[in-house]
Amino acid sequence: MGTMILTTEKLCKTFSSGGIQQHVLKNLDIGLRAGDFTVIMGSSGSGKSTLLYAISGMDKPTLGEIRFQNQNISNLNNDQLAIFRRNHCGFVFQQVHLLDNMSVLDNILASGLLVNRNKRLVVAKAKQLLTQVGLNEASWGKFPSQLSGGEAQRAGIVRALINSPEIVFADEPTGALNSAASDSVLDVLTEVNQNGQSIVMVTHDIKTAQRGSRVLYLRDGVICGDLDLDAYDVNNNHARQEKLRAFLAEMGW
């Protein structure tokens, strides 16, 4: 058992609409290990994104406790949560949300300079990360509209990594991409995870999910399955996919 980076205790999230309460997350006790690539799966409406937003500090739980490296973040106010996210978390979404009027490099620097005021160091790290994810220097000065979907998402990953977050949270990061672009983005996420980066990712796609080292299956706001896949190995792809398919079939997916 590795070191726990994030845990929840009796985590609940309830929404009210028209006087009716909808219990989306129900008394979840979860432990996320440092260095894991944890995938959250489940059918539509199972609470996957709600769980991701709660444990990342983007939304507050209704009840229960979330502890990040032994710090209780459940009781933080909105300003404190914003500082927590900025200093400890990176985010990759299905829609990249790069600023249209800024170049790729400036988008990255805008995030990095919020935490580190040493522009020289931030620029050097941004260029190193952009090169690492396969975006060459010719793309750094482009605007987001000039990038392909895969290029934009890789830039989004760099933005998520620029402040050296303890955890990267990804919500359907390949959902808007074609197969080739999805593979390139997943290769980047796999590489940074194998270099020690903790990742928590929501997906509905088996091909995407098999990159994880662990899969949590959510049904009606409850974790009903937990599969250990070990670290991704491209040479064991078929057996890995079959193991995941069998698990999902057992879950009724």
Coordinates of C-alpha atoms in Angstrom, one line a residue:
M1 CA 0.0 0.0 0.0
G2 CA 1.5 3.3 -1.1
T3 CA 1.3 6.6 0.7
M4 CA -2.2 8.1 0.6
I5 CA -2.2 11.6 -1.0
L6 CA -6.0 12.1 -0.7
T7 CA -8.7 10.5 1.3
T8 CA -12.4 11.0 1.8
E9 CA -14.7 10.0 4.7
K10 CA -18.4 9.6 4.4
L11 CA -18.3 12.1 1.4
C12 CA -21.8 13.2 0.3
K13 CA -23.1 15.6 -2.3
T14 CA -26.7 16.5 -2.6
F15 CA -28.4 18.8 -5.0
S16 CA -31.9 20.4 -4.6
S17 CA -34.1 21.1 -7.5
G18 CA -37.8 22.1 -7.3
G19 CA -37.8 21.0 -3.6
I20 CA -36.6 17.6 -4.5
Q21 CA -33.2 16.4 -3.1
Q22 CA -30.9 14.4 -5.4
H23 CA -28.2 12.4 -3.5
V24 CA -25.4 12.2 -6.1
L25 CA -22.6 11.0 -3.8
K26 CA -23.4 8.7 -0.9
N27 CA -21.0 8.2 2.0
L28 CA -17.9 7.6 0.0
D29 CA -14.7 6.4 1.7
I30 CA -11.9 6.6 -0.8
G31 CA -8.1 6.5 -0.5
L32 CA -6.0 7.7 -3.4
R33 CA -2.3 6.7 -3.5
A34 CA 0.5 9.0 -4.5
G35 CA 1.8 8.2 -7.9
D36 CA -1.3 6.3 -9.0
F37 CA -3.2 6.9 -12.3
T38 CA -6.7 6.5 -10.9
V39 CA -9.6 6.3 -13.4
I40 CA -13.2 6.9 -12.4
M41 CA -15.8 5.2 -14.5
G42 CA -19.5 4.7 -14.4
S43 CA -22.6 5.2 -16.5
S44 CA -24.0 8.6 -17.3
G45 CA -25.4 10.3 -14.1
S46 CA -23.4 8.0 -11.7
G47 CA -21.7 11.0 -10.2
K48 CA -18.2 10.7 -11.8
S49 CA -17.6 14.4 -12.5
T50 CA -19.3 15.4 -9.2
L51 CA -16.8 13.3 -7.4
L52 CA -13.9 14.7 -9.3
Y53 CA -15.0 18.3 -8.6
A54 CA -15.5 17.6 -4.9
I55 CA -12.1 16.0 -4.3
S56 CA -10.3 18.6 -6.3
G57 CA -11.7 21.5 -4.4
M58 CA -13.7 22.8 -7.3
D59 CA -17.0 22.2 -5.4
K60 CA -17.8 21.7 -1.8
P61 CA -19.3 18.4 -0.4
T62 CA -22.6 18.5 1.4
L63 CA -21.3 16.3 4.1
G64 CA -18.2 14.4 4.9
E65 CA -14.5 15.1 4.9
I66 CA -11.8 15.4 2.2
R67 CA -8.2 15.3 3.4
F68 CA -5.3 16.2 1.1
Q69 CA -2.0 15.2 2.6
N70 CA -3.6 15.3 6.1
Q71 CA -5.1 18.8 5.5
N72 CA -8.9 18.9 5.8
I73 CA -10.0 20.9 2.7
S74 CA -13.7 20.3 3.3
N75 CA -14.0 23.3 5.6
L76 CA -12.0 25.8 3.5
N77 CA -13.9 28.9 2.2
N78 CA -14.0 29.7 -1.5
D79 CA -10.9 31.9 -1.4
Q80 CA -8.9 29.3 0.5
L81 CA -10.0 26.6 -2.0
A82 CA -8.9 28.8 -4.9
I83 CA -5.4 29.0 -3.3
F84 CA -5.4 25.3 -2.6
R85 CA -6.2 24.5 -6.2
R86 CA -3.7 26.9 -7.6
N87 CA -0.9 25.5 -5.4
H88 CA -1.6 21.8 -5.4
C89 CA -3.8 20.8 -8.4
G90 CA -3.7 20.8 -12.1
F91 CA -6.8 20.5 -14.3
V92 CA -7.3 19.0 -17.8
F93 CA -10.8 19.3 -19.2
Q94 CA -12.6 18.0 -22.4
Q95 CA -12.7 21.6 -23.6
V96 CA -9.2 23.1 -23.2
H97 CA -10.3 26.7 -22.3
L98 CA -7.1 28.3 -23.5
L99 CA -7.4 32.1 -23.7
D100 CA -8.0 32.9 -27.4
N101 CA -6.2 36.2 -27.4
M102 CA -3.0 34.8 -26.0
S103 CA -0.3 32.6 -27.6
V104 CA 0.2 29.1 -26.4
L105 CA 3.3 30.1 -24.4
D106 CA 1.6 33.1 -22.8
N107 CA -1.3 30.9 -21.8
I108 CA 1.1 28.6 -19.9
L109 CA 3.0 31.6 -18.4
A110 CA -0.2 33.2 -17.2
S111 CA -0.8 30.2 -15.0
G112 CA 2.8 29.7 -13.9
L113 CA 3.4 33.3 -12.9
L114 CA 0.4 33.1 -10.4
V115 CA 2.6 30.8 -8.3
N116 CA 6.2 31.6 -9.2
R117 CA 7.1 35.2 -9.8
N118 CA 10.5 34.3 -11.3
K119 CA 9.6 34.7 -14.9
R120 CA 12.9 33.3 -16.2
L121 CA 12.4 30.0 -14.4
V122 CA 8.7 29.8 -15.4
V123 CA 9.6 30.4 -19.1
A124 CA 12.3 27.8 -19.0
K125 CA 10.0 25.2 -17.4
A126 CA 7.2 26.0 -19.8
K127 CA 9.5 25.5 -22.8
Q128 CA 10.8 22.3 -21.4
L129 CA 7.3 20.9 -20.8
L130 CA 6.0 22.0 -24.2
T131 CA 8.9 20.2 -25.8
Q132 CA 8.3 17.1 -23.6
V133 CA 4.6 16.9 -24.8
G134 CA 5.7 17.2 -28.5
L135 CA 4.8 20.8 -29.2
N136 CA 7.8 22.3 -31.0
E137 CA 8.9 25.9 -30.9
A138 CA 7.0 26.8 -34.1
S139 CA 3.7 26.3 -32.1
W140 CA 4.6 28.3 -29.0
G141 CA 3.7 31.6 -30.6
K142 CA 0.4 30.4 -32.2
F143 CA -3.0 31.3 -30.9
P144 CA -5.3 28.4 -29.7
S145 CA -7.5 28.7 -32.8
Q146 CA -4.4 27.8 -34.9
L147 CA -3.9 24.5 -33.1
S148 CA -5.4 21.1 -33.8
G149 CA -7.5 19.5 -31.1
G150 CA -4.7 17.3 -30.0
E151 CA -2.2 20.1 -29.9
A152 CA -4.5 22.3 -27.9
Q153 CA -5.1 19.5 -25.4
R154 CA -1.3 18.9 -25.0
A155 CA -0.9 22.6 -24.3
G156 CA -3.7 22.2 -21.7
I157 CA -1.7 19.4 -20.1
V158 CA 1.4 21.7 -19.9
R159 CA -0.8 24.4 -18.3
A160 CA -1.9 21.8 -15.8
L161 CA 1.7 20.8 -15.0
I162 CA 3.4 24.2 -14.9
N163 CA 3.0 24.7 -11.2
S164 CA 4.2 21.1 -10.3
P165 CA 0.9 20.0 -8.8
E166 CA 0.7 17.0 -6.5
I167 CA -2.4 15.8 -8.4
V168 CA -3.6 16.4 -12.0
F169 CA -7.4 16.0 -12.3
A170 CA -8.6 15.2 -15.8
D171 CA -12.3 15.2 -16.9
E172 CA -12.8 13.3 -20.2
P173 CA -9.6 14.7 -21.6
T174 CA -9.9 12.8 -24.9
G175 CA -13.7 13.2 -25.2
A176 CA -13.5 15.7 -28.1
L177 CA -10.5 14.2 -29.9
N178 CA -10.1 11.8 -32.8
S179 CA -8.3 8.5 -32.3
A180 CA -4.8 9.7 -33.2
A181 CA -5.0 12.8 -31.1
S182 CA -6.4 10.8 -28.2
D183 CA -3.5 8.5 -28.4
S184 CA -1.0 11.4 -28.3
V185 CA -2.7 12.9 -25.3
L186 CA -2.8 9.6 -23.5
D187 CA 0.8 9.0 -24.2
V188 CA 1.6 12.3 -22.5
L189 CA -0.5 11.5 -19.5
T190 CA 1.0 8.1 -19.3
E191 CA 4.6 9.4 -19.5
V192 CA 4.1 12.1 -16.7
N193 CA 2.4 9.5 -14.5
Q194 CA 5.3 7.1 -15.0
N195 CA 7.6 9.9 -14.0
G196 CA 5.7 10.1 -10.6
Q197 CA 2.8 12.4 -11.3
S198 CA -0.5 11.5 -9.5
I199 CA -3.5 11.6 -11.9
V200 CA -7.2 11.2 -11.3
M201 CA -9.2 10.9 -14.5
V202 CA -12.9 10.6 -15.4
T203 CA -13.7 8.7 -18.6
H204 CA -16.3 6.6 -20.2
D205 CA -13.9 5.1 -22.8
I206 CA -12.2 1.7 -22.3
K207 CA -9.2 2.6 -24.5
T208 CA -8.6 5.7 -22.3
A209 CA -9.3 3.9 -19.0
Q210 CA -6.8 1.2 -19.6
R211 CA -4.0 3.7 -19.3
G212 CA -4.8 3.9 -15.6
S213 CA -3.2 1.9 -12.8
R214 CA -6.4 1.7 -10.9
V215 CA -10.1 1.9 -11.9
L216 CA -12.9 2.9 -9.5
Y217 CA -16.4 2.1 -10.7
L218 CA -19.2 4.4 -9.5
R219 CA -22.9 3.5 -9.6
D220 CA -25.6 5.8 -8.3
G221 CA -23.1 7.7 -6.2
V222 CA -21.5 4.6 -4.6
I223 CA -18.1 3.0 -5.4
C224 CA -19.1 -0.6 -6.3
G225 CA -15.9 -1.8 -7.8
D226 CA -12.1 -1.2 -7.5
L227 CA -9.7 -2.7 -10.0
D228 CA -5.9 -2.7 -9.7
L229 CA -4.4 -2.7 -13.2
D230 CA -0.8 -2.0 -12.2
A231 CA 1.3 0.5 -14.3
Y232 CA 0.5 0.7 -18.0
D233 CA 2.6 -1.5 -20.2
V234 CA 2.2 -1.2 -23.9
N235 CA 3.5 -4.7 -24.4
N236 CA 0.6 -6.1 -22.3
N237 CA -2.1 -4.1 -23.9
H238 CA -4.4 -6.9 -24.9
A239 CA -4.4 -8.7 -21.6
R240 CA -4.9 -5.4 -19.8
Q241 CA -7.9 -4.5 -22.0
E242 CA -9.4 -7.9 -21.4
K243 CA -9.0 -7.6 -17.6
L244 CA -10.7 -4.2 -17.7
R245 CA -13.5 -5.5 -20.0
A246 CA -14.2 -8.4 -17.6
F247 CA -14.3 -6.0 -14.6
L248 CA -16.7 -3.6 -16.4
A249 CA -18.9 -6.5 -17.4
E250 CA -19.1 -7.6 -13.8
M251 CA -20.1 -4.0 -12.9
G252 CA -22.9 -4.2 -15.4
W253 CA -21.4 -1.4 -17.6

